[in-house]
Every structure is written in structure tokens, then in C-alpha cells.
mmCIF file of N, CA, C and O in Angstrom:
data_model
loop_
_atom_site.group_PDB
_atom_site.id
_atom_site.type_symbol
_atom_site.label_atom_id
_atom_site.label_comp_id
_atom_site.label_asym_id
_atom_site.label_seq_id
_atom_site.Cartn_x
_atom_site.Cartn_y
_atom_site.Cartn_z
ATOM 1 N N MET A 1 -33.795 -28.165 20.523
ATOM 2 C CA MET A 1 -32.725 -28.919 19.825
ATOM 3 C C MET A 1 -32.028 -27.722 18.839
ATOM 4 O O MET A 1 -32.578 -27.269 18.131
ATOM 5 N N SER A 2 -30.590 -27.513 19.172
ATOM 6 C CA SER A 2 -29.948 -26.617 18.612
ATOM 7 C C SER A 2 -29.055 -27.302 17.407
ATOM 8 O O SER A 2 -28.778 -28.373 17.403
ATOM 9 N N GLY A 3 -29.010 -26.488 16.418
ATOM 10 C CA GLY A 3 -27.941 -26.992 15.370
ATOM 11 C C GLY A 3 -26.473 -27.196 15.578
ATOM 12 O O GLY A 3 -26.079 -26.938 16.517
ATOM 13 N N PRO A 4 -25.739 -27.907 14.526
ATOM 14 C CA PRO A 4 -24.442 -28.116 14.738
ATOM 15 C C PRO A 4 -23.475 -26.797 15.268
ATOM 16 O O PRO A 4 -24.104 -25.823 14.691
ATOM 17 N N ILE A 5 -22.489 -26.823 15.790
ATOM 18 C CA ILE A 5 -21.946 -25.504 15.790
ATOM 19 C C ILE A 5 -20.501 -25.722 15.169
ATOM 20 O O ILE A 5 -19.556 -26.827 15.243
ATOM 21 N N PHE A 6 -20.307 -24.972 14.307
ATOM 22 C CA PHE A 6 -19.060 -25.060 13.168
ATOM 23 C C PHE A 6 -18.003 -24.076 13.791
ATOM 24 O O PHE A 6 -18.289 -23.034 14.109
ATOM 25 N N GLU A 7 -16.615 -24.655 14.036
ATOM 26 C CA GLU A 7 -15.643 -23.698 14.413
ATOM 27 C C GLU A 7 -14.834 -23.682 13.174
ATOM 28 O O GLU A 7 -14.841 -24.393 12.325
ATOM 29 N N ARG A 8 -14.145 -22.713 13.483
ATOM 30 C CA ARG A 8 -12.923 -22.411 12.421
ATOM 31 C C ARG A 8 -11.862 -23.436 12.359
ATOM 32 O O ARG A 8 -11.591 -23.801 13.845
ATOM 33 N N ALA A 9 -11.333 -23.944 11.260
ATOM 34 C CA ALA A 9 -10.458 -24.912 11.106
ATOM 35 C C ALA A 9 -9.514 -24.540 11.996
ATOM 36 O O ALA A 9 -8.622 -23.129 12.062
ATOM 37 N N PRO A 10 -8.265 -25.311 12.648
ATOM 38 C CA PRO A 10 -6.913 -24.847 13.184
ATOM 39 C C PRO A 10 -6.186 -24.820 12.201
ATOM 40 O O PRO A 10 -6.313 -25.239 11.111
ATOM 41 N N THR A 11 -5.245 -23.813 12.396
ATOM 42 C CA THR A 11 -4.096 -23.351 11.352
ATOM 43 C C THR A 11 -3.404 -24.338 10.931
ATOM 44 O O THR A 11 -3.185 -25.332 11.937
ATOM 45 N N ARG A 12 -2.945 -24.720 9.908
ATOM 46 C CA ARG A 12 -1.884 -25.585 9.520
ATOM 47 C C ARG A 12 -0.465 -25.221 8.965
ATOM 48 O O ARG A 12 -0.610 -24.918 7.773
ATOM 49 N N PRO A 13 0.461 -24.794 9.852
ATOM 50 C CA PRO A 13 1.614 -24.335 9.698
ATOM 51 C C PRO A 13 2.492 -24.893 8.441
ATOM 52 O O PRO A 13 3.118 -24.201 7.592
ATOM 53 N N GLY A 14 2.282 -26.178 7.992
ATOM 54 C CA GLY A 14 3.220 -26.907 7.100
ATOM 55 C C GLY A 14 2.227 -26.850 5.920
ATOM 56 O O GLY A 14 2.758 -27.589 4.997
ATOM 57 N N LEU A 15 1.032 -26.098 5.958
ATOM 58 C CA LEU A 15 0.497 -26.170 4.551
ATOM 59 C C LEU A 15 1.246 -25.180 3.462
ATOM 60 O O LEU A 15 1.738 -24.352 3.596
ATOM 61 N N ASP A 16 1.343 -26.164 2.283
ATOM 62 C CA ASP A 16 2.172 -25.480 1.049
ATOM 63 C C ASP A 16 1.089 -24.490 0.722
ATOM 64 O O ASP A 16 -0.062 -24.483 0.530
ATOM 65 N N TYR A 17 1.869 -23.439 -0.381
ATOM 66 C CA TYR A 17 1.290 -22.480 -1.130
ATOM 67 C C TYR A 17 0.337 -23.258 -2.340
ATOM 68 O O TYR A 17 0.762 -23.950 -2.614
ATOM 69 N N THR A 18 -0.753 -22.585 -2.942
ATOM 70 C CA THR A 18 -1.284 -23.210 -3.816
ATOM 71 C C THR A 18 -0.515 -22.823 -5.220
ATOM 72 O O THR A 18 0.550 -21.904 -5.234
ATOM 73 N N GLU A 19 -1.119 -23.458 -6.218
ATOM 74 C CA GLU A 19 -0.484 -22.732 -7.445
ATOM 75 C C GLU A 19 -0.742 -21.493 -7.745
ATOM 76 O O GLU A 19 0.207 -20.817 -8.314
ATOM 77 N N ARG A 20 -1.784 -20.771 -7.597
ATOM 78 C CA ARG A 20 -1.982 -19.802 -7.628
ATOM 79 C C ARG A 20 -1.507 -18.863 -6.939
ATOM 80 O O ARG A 20 -0.874 -17.497 -7.408
ATOM 81 N N GLN A 21 -1.319 -19.172 -5.647
ATOM 82 C CA GLN A 21 -0.275 -18.172 -4.408
ATOM 83 C C GLN A 21 0.931 -18.160 -5.329
ATOM 84 O O GLN A 21 1.728 -17.036 -4.977
ATOM 85 N N LEU A 22 1.669 -19.243 -5.692
ATOM 86 C CA LEU A 22 2.722 -19.144 -6.150
ATOM 87 C C LEU A 22 2.713 -18.275 -7.244
ATOM 88 O O LEU A 22 3.963 -17.628 -7.591
ATOM 89 N N ALA A 23 1.767 -18.503 -8.154
ATOM 90 C CA ALA A 23 2.038 -17.643 -9.453
ATOM 91 C C ALA A 23 1.872 -15.972 -9.051
ATOM 92 O O ALA A 23 2.346 -15.278 -9.608
ATOM 93 N N ILE A 24 1.071 -15.754 -8.119
ATOM 94 C CA ILE A 24 0.926 -14.330 -7.297
ATOM 95 C C ILE A 24 2.378 -14.071 -7.100
ATOM 96 O O ILE A 24 2.689 -12.866 -7.198
ATOM 97 N N LEU A 25 3.044 -14.412 -6.227
ATOM 98 C CA LEU A 25 4.309 -14.451 -5.459
ATOM 99 C C LEU A 25 5.365 -14.067 -6.868
ATOM 100 O O LEU A 25 6.217 -13.387 -6.611
ATOM 101 N N GLU A 26 5.364 -14.886 -7.863
ATOM 102 C CA GLU A 26 6.338 -15.025 -9.073
ATOM 103 C C GLU A 26 5.956 -13.639 -10.045
ATOM 104 O O GLU A 26 6.438 -14.107 -10.855
ATOM 105 N N ASP A 27 5.014 -13.216 -9.827
ATOM 106 C CA ASP A 27 4.233 -12.127 -10.623
ATOM 107 C C ASP A 27 4.324 -12.377 -11.802
ATOM 108 O O ASP A 27 4.468 -11.825 -13.017
ATOM 109 N N GLU A 28 3.422 -13.532 -11.880
ATOM 110 C CA GLU A 28 3.003 -14.249 -13.206
ATOM 111 C C GLU A 28 1.299 -13.801 -13.432
ATOM 112 O O GLU A 28 1.070 -14.093 -14.591
ATOM 113 N N ILE A 29 0.853 -13.142 -12.638
ATOM 114 C CA ILE A 29 -0.529 -12.894 -12.633
ATOM 115 C C ILE A 29 -0.525 -11.338 -12.447
ATOM 116 O O ILE A 29 -0.312 -10.698 -11.546
ATOM 117 N N PRO A 30 -1.323 -10.684 -13.387
ATOM 118 C CA PRO A 30 -1.226 -9.006 -13.059
ATOM 119 C C PRO A 30 -2.362 -8.664 -11.922
ATOM 120 O O PRO A 30 -3.098 -9.473 -11.393
ATOM 121 N N ILE A 31 -1.731 -7.662 -11.202
ATOM 122 C CA ILE A 31 -2.229 -7.091 -10.103
ATOM 123 C C ILE A 31 -3.715 -6.947 -10.102
ATOM 124 O O ILE A 31 -4.443 -6.861 -9.128
ATOM 125 N N ASP A 32 -4.205 -6.496 -11.314
ATOM 126 C CA ASP A 32 -5.906 -6.188 -11.393
ATOM 127 C C ASP A 32 -6.541 -7.717 -11.549
ATOM 128 O O ASP A 32 -7.605 -7.522 -11.362
ATOM 129 N N ASP A 33 -5.818 -8.455 -11.559
ATOM 130 C CA ASP A 33 -6.385 -9.972 -11.765
ATOM 131 C C ASP A 33 -6.402 -10.589 -10.328
ATOM 132 O O ASP A 33 -6.613 -11.701 -10.279
ATOM 133 N N ILE A 34 -6.060 -9.873 -9.332
ATOM 134 C CA ILE A 34 -5.726 -10.701 -8.011
ATOM 135 C C ILE A 34 -6.522 -9.783 -7.074
ATOM 136 O O ILE A 34 -6.627 -8.420 -6.941
ATOM 137 N N ARG A 35 -7.388 -10.336 -6.276
ATOM 138 C CA ARG A 35 -8.191 -10.032 -5.311
ATOM 139 C C ARG A 35 -7.706 -9.649 -3.948
ATOM 140 O O ARG A 35 -6.499 -10.268 -3.615
ATOM 141 N N THR A 36 -8.047 -8.588 -3.182
ATOM 142 C CA THR A 36 -7.247 -8.378 -1.817
ATOM 143 C C THR A 36 -7.353 -9.103 -0.985
ATOM 144 O O THR A 36 -6.291 -9.473 -0.189
ATOM 145 N N THR A 37 -8.524 -9.948 -0.915
ATOM 146 C CA THR A 37 -8.538 -11.204 -0.058
ATOM 147 C C THR A 37 -7.546 -12.183 -0.425
ATOM 148 O O THR A 37 -7.227 -12.749 0.552
ATOM 149 N N GLU A 38 -7.084 -12.247 -1.490
ATOM 150 C CA GLU A 38 -6.249 -13.395 -1.883
ATOM 151 C C GLU A 38 -5.055 -12.980 -1.167
ATOM 152 O O GLU A 38 -4.154 -13.924 -0.652
ATOM 153 N N LEU A 39 -4.538 -11.665 -1.650
ATOM 154 C CA LEU A 39 -3.317 -11.357 -0.919
ATOM 155 C C LEU A 39 -3.347 -11.231 0.495
ATOM 156 O O LEU A 39 -2.237 -11.592 1.368
ATOM 157 N N VAL A 40 -4.261 -11.000 1.305
ATOM 158 C CA VAL A 40 -4.708 -10.909 2.962
ATOM 159 C C VAL A 40 -4.210 -12.586 2.927
ATOM 160 O O VAL A 40 -3.482 -12.863 4.282
ATOM 161 N N ALA A 41 -5.045 -13.624 2.473
ATOM 162 C CA ALA A 41 -4.680 -14.998 2.617
ATOM 163 C C ALA A 41 -3.424 -15.560 2.401
ATOM 164 O O ALA A 41 -2.854 -16.195 3.398
ATOM 165 N N LEU A 42 -2.767 -14.699 1.729
ATOM 166 C CA LEU A 42 -1.205 -15.194 1.193
ATOM 167 C C LEU A 42 -0.548 -14.477 2.432
ATOM 168 O O LEU A 42 0.591 -15.399 2.743
ATOM 169 N N MET A 43 -0.706 -13.374 2.885
ATOM 170 C CA MET A 43 -0.054 -12.939 4.196
ATOM 171 C C MET A 43 -0.102 -13.711 5.247
ATOM 172 O O MET A 43 1.149 -13.620 6.042
ATOM 173 N N LYS A 44 -1.104 -13.953 5.616
ATOM 174 C CA LYS A 44 -1.510 -14.822 6.767
ATOM 175 C C LYS A 44 -0.695 -16.260 6.717
ATOM 176 O O LYS A 44 -0.068 -16.639 7.760
ATOM 177 N N LYS A 45 -0.847 -16.683 5.516
ATOM 178 C CA LYS A 45 0.054 -17.831 5.275
ATOM 179 C C LYS A 45 1.382 -17.878 5.462
ATOM 180 O O LYS A 45 1.868 -18.646 6.241
ATOM 181 N N ALA A 46 1.917 -16.764 4.773
ATOM 182 C CA ALA A 46 3.489 -16.515 4.920
ATOM 183 C C ALA A 46 3.859 -16.451 6.509
ATOM 184 O O ALA A 46 4.693 -17.118 6.663
ATOM 185 N N ASN A 47 2.903 -15.680 7.406
ATOM 186 C CA ASN A 47 3.198 -15.351 8.231
ATOM 187 C C ASN A 47 3.367 -16.677 9.224
ATOM 188 O O ASN A 47 4.139 -16.922 10.069
ATOM 189 N N GLU A 48 2.223 -17.342 9.041
ATOM 190 C CA GLU A 48 2.203 -18.696 9.892
ATOM 191 C C GLU A 48 3.714 -19.520 9.722
ATOM 192 O O GLU A 48 3.675 -19.911 10.509
ATOM 193 N N ARG A 49 4.091 -19.624 8.274
ATOM 194 C CA ARG A 49 4.975 -20.135 8.120
ATOM 195 C C ARG A 49 6.246 -19.748 8.152
ATOM 196 O O ARG A 49 7.366 -20.230 7.759
ATOM 197 N N LYS A 50 6.421 -18.281 8.512
ATOM 198 C CA LYS A 50 7.599 -17.474 9.208
ATOM 199 C C LYS A 50 8.561 -17.379 7.813
ATOM 200 O O LYS A 50 9.571 -17.285 7.817
ATOM 201 N N ASP A 51 7.667 -17.243 6.663
ATOM 202 C CA ASP A 51 8.197 -16.786 5.477
ATOM 203 C C ASP A 51 8.238 -15.280 5.372
ATOM 204 O O ASP A 51 7.651 -15.032 4.693
ATOM 205 N N GLU A 52 9.166 -14.930 5.697
ATOM 206 C CA GLU A 52 9.206 -13.306 5.611
ATOM 207 C C GLU A 52 9.541 -12.658 4.158
ATOM 208 O O GLU A 52 9.220 -11.533 3.875
ATOM 209 N N LEU A 53 10.243 -13.423 3.388
ATOM 210 C CA LEU A 53 10.550 -13.047 1.948
ATOM 211 C C LEU A 53 8.944 -12.966 1.231
ATOM 212 O O LEU A 53 8.765 -11.990 0.698
ATOM 213 N N ASN A 54 8.285 -13.974 1.442
ATOM 214 C CA ASN A 54 7.206 -14.073 0.639
ATOM 215 C C ASN A 54 6.127 -13.138 1.419
ATOM 216 O O ASN A 54 5.051 -12.740 0.835
ATOM 217 N N TYR A 55 6.196 -13.024 2.746
ATOM 218 C CA TYR A 55 5.288 -11.873 3.522
ATOM 219 C C TYR A 55 5.537 -10.526 2.872
ATOM 220 O O TYR A 55 4.580 -10.015 2.686
ATOM 221 N N ASP A 56 6.730 -10.216 2.816
ATOM 222 C CA ASP A 56 6.998 -9.040 2.353
ATOM 223 C C ASP A 56 6.612 -8.706 0.583
ATOM 224 O O ASP A 56 6.293 -7.557 0.595
ATOM 225 N N ILE A 57 6.702 -9.766 -0.199
ATOM 226 C CA ILE A 57 6.157 -9.561 -1.665
ATOM 227 C C ILE A 57 4.570 -9.474 -1.458
ATOM 228 O O ILE A 57 4.101 -8.429 -2.180
ATOM 229 N N ALA A 58 3.938 -10.384 -0.790
ATOM 230 C CA ALA A 58 2.548 -10.265 -0.490
ATOM 231 C C ALA A 58 2.138 -8.932 0.025
ATOM 232 O O ALA A 58 0.990 -8.348 -0.631
ATOM 233 N N ARG A 59 2.672 -8.421 0.839
ATOM 234 C CA ARG A 59 2.366 -7.012 1.786
ATOM 235 C C ARG A 59 2.807 -5.983 0.709
ATOM 236 O O ARG A 59 2.086 -5.241 0.762
ATOM 237 N N GLY A 60 3.839 -6.154 -0.113
ATOM 238 C CA GLY A 60 3.915 -4.996 -1.090
ATOM 239 C C GLY A 60 2.960 -4.968 -2.435
ATOM 240 O O GLY A 60 2.215 -3.862 -2.961
ATOM 241 N N LEU A 61 2.284 -6.259 -2.523
ATOM 242 C CA LEU A 61 1.268 -6.268 -3.766
ATOM 243 C C LEU A 61 0.062 -5.732 -3.114
ATOM 244 O O LEU A 61 -0.991 -5.107 -3.686
ATOM 245 N N TYR A 62 -0.244 -6.011 -1.527
ATOM 246 C CA TYR A 62 -1.435 -5.552 -1.015
ATOM 247 C C TYR A 62 -1.557 -4.130 -1.078
ATOM 248 O O TYR A 62 -2.566 -3.540 -1.148
ATOM 249 N N ASP A 63 -0.269 -3.441 -0.641
ATOM 250 C CA ASP A 63 -0.459 -2.004 -0.236
ATOM 251 C C ASP A 63 -0.489 -1.114 -2.136
ATOM 252 O O ASP A 63 -1.262 -0.437 -2.104
ATOM 253 N N LEU A 64 0.155 -1.868 -3.174
ATOM 254 C CA LEU A 64 -0.060 -1.609 -4.328
ATOM 255 C C LEU A 64 -1.440 -1.565 -4.913
ATOM 256 O O LEU A 64 -2.068 -0.648 -5.422
ATOM 257 N N LYS A 65 -2.393 -2.859 -4.453
ATOM 258 C CA LYS A 65 -3.716 -3.324 -4.775
ATOM 259 C C LYS A 65 -4.526 -2.070 -4.125
ATOM 260 O O LYS A 65 -5.184 -1.441 -4.556
ATOM 261 N N LEU A 66 -4.184 -1.493 -2.721
ATOM 262 C CA LEU A 66 -5.226 -0.697 -2.170
ATOM 263 C C LEU A 66 -5.039 0.739 -2.408
ATOM 264 O O LEU A 66 -5.791 1.897 -2.405
ATOM 265 N N HIS A 67 -3.618 1.331 -2.621
ATOM 266 C CA HIS A 67 -3.401 2.544 -2.940
ATOM 267 C C HIS A 67 -2.425 2.482 -4.100
ATOM 268 O O HIS A 67 -1.256 2.807 -4.352
ATOM 269 N N PRO A 68 -2.958 2.279 -5.356
ATOM 270 C CA PRO A 68 -2.182 2.155 -6.650
ATOM 271 C C PRO A 68 -1.412 3.605 -6.958
ATOM 272 O O PRO A 68 -0.530 3.448 -7.644
ATOM 273 N N CYS A 69 -1.831 4.621 -6.465
ATOM 274 C CA CYS A 69 -1.629 5.917 -7.112
ATOM 275 C C CYS A 69 -0.358 6.408 -5.849
ATOM 276 O O CYS A 69 0.470 7.490 -6.235
ATOM 277 N N SER A 70 -0.540 6.083 -4.797
ATOM 278 C CA SER A 70 0.306 6.578 -3.826
ATOM 279 C C SER A 70 1.581 5.652 -3.653
ATOM 280 O O SER A 70 2.605 5.800 -2.614
ATOM 281 N N TYR A 71 1.482 4.299 -4.078
ATOM 282 C CA TYR A 71 2.561 3.209 -3.761
ATOM 283 C C TYR A 71 3.925 3.603 -4.159
ATOM 284 O O TYR A 71 4.010 4.218 -5.400
ATOM 285 N N MET A 72 4.960 3.200 -3.675
ATOM 286 C CA MET A 72 6.278 3.790 -3.841
ATOM 287 C C MET A 72 7.094 2.554 -3.529
ATOM 288 O O MET A 72 6.641 2.100 -2.592
ATOM 289 N N PRO A 73 7.905 2.059 -4.352
ATOM 290 C CA PRO A 73 8.818 1.114 -3.920
ATOM 291 C C PRO A 73 9.702 1.428 -2.800
ATOM 292 O O PRO A 73 9.845 2.308 -2.201
ATOM 293 N N ARG A 74 10.163 0.176 -2.120
ATOM 294 C CA ARG A 74 10.761 0.126 -0.830
ATOM 295 C C ARG A 74 12.030 0.774 -0.981
ATOM 296 O O ARG A 74 12.700 1.685 -0.267
ATOM 297 N N TYR A 75 12.996 0.495 -2.472
ATOM 298 C CA TYR A 75 14.164 0.930 -2.631
ATOM 299 C C TYR A 75 14.027 1.946 -3.853
ATOM 300 O O TYR A 75 13.358 1.636 -4.787
ATOM 301 N N THR A 76 15.025 2.629 -3.565
ATOM 302 C CA THR A 76 15.416 3.267 -4.964
ATOM 303 C C THR A 76 15.956 2.535 -6.238
ATOM 304 O O THR A 76 16.498 1.511 -5.872
ATOM 305 N N MET A 77 16.083 3.084 -7.317
ATOM 306 C CA MET A 77 16.976 2.268 -8.148
ATOM 307 C C MET A 77 18.179 2.120 -7.688
ATOM 308 O O MET A 77 18.888 1.250 -7.894
ATOM 309 N N GLU A 78 18.957 3.020 -7.335
ATOM 310 C CA GLU A 78 20.171 3.062 -6.958
ATOM 311 C C GLU A 78 20.476 1.871 -5.888
ATOM 312 O O GLU A 78 21.398 1.254 -5.527
ATOM 313 N N GLU A 79 19.499 2.181 -4.820
ATOM 314 C CA GLU A 79 19.609 1.205 -3.627
ATOM 315 C C GLU A 79 19.533 -0.283 -4.259
ATOM 316 O O GLU A 79 20.202 -1.061 -3.502
ATOM 317 N N ALA A 80 18.724 -0.552 -4.954
ATOM 318 C CA ALA A 80 18.252 -1.841 -5.548
ATOM 319 C C ALA A 80 19.351 -2.336 -6.395
ATOM 320 O O ALA A 80 20.178 -3.795 -6.273
ATOM 321 N N LYS A 81 20.153 -1.418 -7.194
ATOM 322 C CA LYS A 81 21.555 -1.728 -7.623
ATOM 323 C C LYS A 81 22.405 -2.098 -6.790
ATOM 324 O O LYS A 81 23.013 -3.321 -7.185
ATOM 325 N N ALA A 82 22.716 -1.449 -5.718
ATOM 326 C CA ALA A 82 23.691 -1.698 -4.577
ATOM 327 C C ALA A 82 23.653 -2.853 -3.937
ATOM 328 O O ALA A 82 24.315 -3.929 -3.607
ATOM 329 N N ILE A 83 22.435 -3.025 -3.644
ATOM 330 C CA ILE A 83 21.995 -4.511 -2.965
ATOM 331 C C ILE A 83 22.379 -5.509 -4.107
ATOM 332 O O ILE A 83 22.893 -6.693 -3.546
ATOM 333 N N LEU A 84 21.989 -5.501 -5.378
ATOM 334 C CA LEU A 84 22.117 -6.691 -6.231
ATOM 335 C C LEU A 84 23.746 -6.927 -6.597
ATOM 336 O O LEU A 84 24.420 -7.920 -6.423
ATOM 337 N N GLN A 85 24.378 -5.596 -6.592
ATOM 338 C CA GLN A 85 25.772 -5.852 -6.529
ATOM 339 C C GLN A 85 26.497 -6.232 -5.224
ATOM 340 O O GLN A 85 27.420 -7.284 -5.582
ATOM 341 N N SER A 86 25.863 -6.252 -4.146
ATOM 342 C CA SER A 86 26.535 -6.867 -3.052
ATOM 343 C C SER A 86 26.308 -8.346 -3.066
ATOM 344 O O SER A 86 27.120 -9.016 -2.490
ATOM 345 N N LEU A 87 25.343 -8.538 -3.794
ATOM 346 C CA LEU A 87 24.970 -10.340 -3.838
ATOM 347 C C LEU A 87 25.753 -11.008 -4.891
ATOM 348 O O LEU A 87 25.521 -12.301 -4.868
ATOM 349 N N THR A 88 26.449 -10.477 -5.587
ATOM 350 C CA THR A 88 27.518 -10.830 -6.593
ATOM 351 C C THR A 88 28.603 -10.697 -6.620
ATOM 352 O O THR A 88 29.268 -9.879 -6.243
ATOM 353 N N PRO A 89 29.569 -11.842 -6.885
ATOM 354 C CA PRO A 89 31.088 -11.748 -6.901
ATOM 355 C C PRO A 89 31.632 -10.659 -8.141
ATOM 356 O O PRO A 89 32.828 -10.704 -8.065
ATOM 357 N N TRP A 90 30.749 -10.501 -9.097
ATOM 358 C CA TRP A 90 31.290 -9.731 -10.416
ATOM 359 C C TRP A 90 30.775 -8.661 -10.641
ATOM 360 O O TRP A 90 29.833 -8.172 -9.682
ATOM 361 N N LYS A 91 31.280 -7.689 -11.363
ATOM 362 C CA LYS A 91 30.763 -6.406 -11.534
ATOM 363 C C LYS A 91 29.813 -6.493 -12.468
ATOM 364 O O LYS A 91 29.850 -6.886 -13.818
ATOM 365 N N ILE A 92 28.839 -5.885 -12.151
ATOM 366 C CA ILE A 92 27.404 -5.682 -12.880
ATOM 367 C C ILE A 92 27.745 -4.344 -13.870
ATOM 368 O O ILE A 92 27.798 -3.475 -13.212
ATOM 369 N N GLU A 93 27.338 -4.584 -15.101
ATOM 370 C CA GLU A 93 27.189 -3.221 -15.921
ATOM 371 C C GLU A 93 25.888 -2.674 -16.384
ATOM 372 O O GLU A 93 25.111 -3.757 -16.495
ATOM 373 N N TRP A 94 25.692 -1.610 -15.541
ATOM 374 C CA TRP A 94 24.031 -1.444 -15.811
ATOM 375 C C TRP A 94 23.684 -0.664 -16.829
ATOM 376 O O TRP A 94 22.490 -0.492 -17.093
ATOM 377 N N SER A 95 24.723 -0.205 -17.441
ATOM 378 C CA SER A 95 24.461 0.667 -18.687
ATOM 379 C C SER A 95 23.607 -0.285 -19.824
ATOM 380 O O SER A 95 24.365 -1.230 -20.096
ATOM 381 N N ARG A 96 22.658 0.190 -20.414
ATOM 382 C CA ARG A 96 21.976 -0.619 -21.445
ATOM 383 C C ARG A 96 22.457 -0.253 -22.672
ATOM 384 O O ARG A 96 22.234 0.986 -23.307
ATOM 385 N N LYS A 97 22.720 -0.988 -23.854
ATOM 386 C CA LYS A 97 22.949 -0.497 -25.100
ATOM 387 C C LYS A 97 21.531 0.026 -25.979
ATOM 388 O O LYS A 97 20.960 -1.096 -26.165
ATOM 389 N N LYS A 98 21.150 1.150 -26.241
ATOM 390 C CA LYS A 98 20.197 1.496 -27.013
ATOM 391 C C LYS A 98 20.341 1.272 -28.527
ATOM 392 O O LYS A 98 21.477 1.218 -29.122
ATOM 393 N N LYS A 99 19.361 0.196 -29.292
ATOM 394 C CA LYS A 99 19.358 -0.068 -30.555
ATOM 395 C C LYS A 99 19.105 1.356 -31.661
ATOM 396 O O LYS A 99 18.170 1.920 -31.017
ATOM 397 N N LYS A 100 19.549 1.433 -32.157
ATOM 398 C CA LYS A 100 19.401 2.573 -33.535
ATOM 399 C C LYS A 100 18.326 2.092 -34.085
ATOM 400 O O LYS A 100 18.445 1.070 -34.681
ATOM 401 N N ASP A 101 17.345 2.877 -34.618
ATOM 402 C CA ASP A 101 16.179 2.619 -35.385
ATOM 403 C C ASP A 101 16.705 2.990 -36.885
ATOM 404 O O ASP A 101 17.316 4.318 -37.261
ATOM 405 N N LYS A 102 16.677 2.242 -37.913
ATOM 406 C CA LYS A 102 17.141 2.488 -39.206
ATOM 407 C C LYS A 102 15.839 2.502 -40.367
ATOM 408 O O LYS A 102 14.933 2.394 -39.973
#
């Protein structure tokens, strides 16, 4: 007589993100405190949910975790500024005023 056969549970596309996964996506947890397996699970869940934005965030974090010395952001600073400016109806002033030390 053989023992029970365990099968993998079916995927549940409506499953919500856990509190920790949301914290990871919202950059509330340092990358050093995140395991690569968590990022893989997060990418899978985002993919199942067809959540491209969170998939891209998780993928970027995964790449950063695997290759910390060679990771490059997707956009240059100028490209990121142009994208942000295109999303706003007002002119963004990008220069920062530096405080003088007394």
C-alpha cells in the first residue's frame, strides 16, 4: 500500500498580496532583508494577476539582488524626469536649493 500523493495546489489568480509583499513593492524593506525566493514568488503572483507594474518592480529588485554590482536602472535621470514631467500638468522645478552651513 502506498502513501498519499500530494499534488501542487492550483494557482489562485485572485489571491491578494501579503503585507510583506506590499512592503517589498513599496520599498519599505531594505533589499538585503529580502530573499530571492520572495522576489520570485512575488513575480509569479504579479504575473498571474497580470499586474505588469508590480511585476516590473519585483523583477528590478530581483535583478538588483542577483547582480548588485552590475545592476543599472532602466531609465537615466533625464529620461525619468521627462516621464514624470509628461505625467503632470504643471512645470516641475528640478533644481534643489542647497542650504549653506553656518
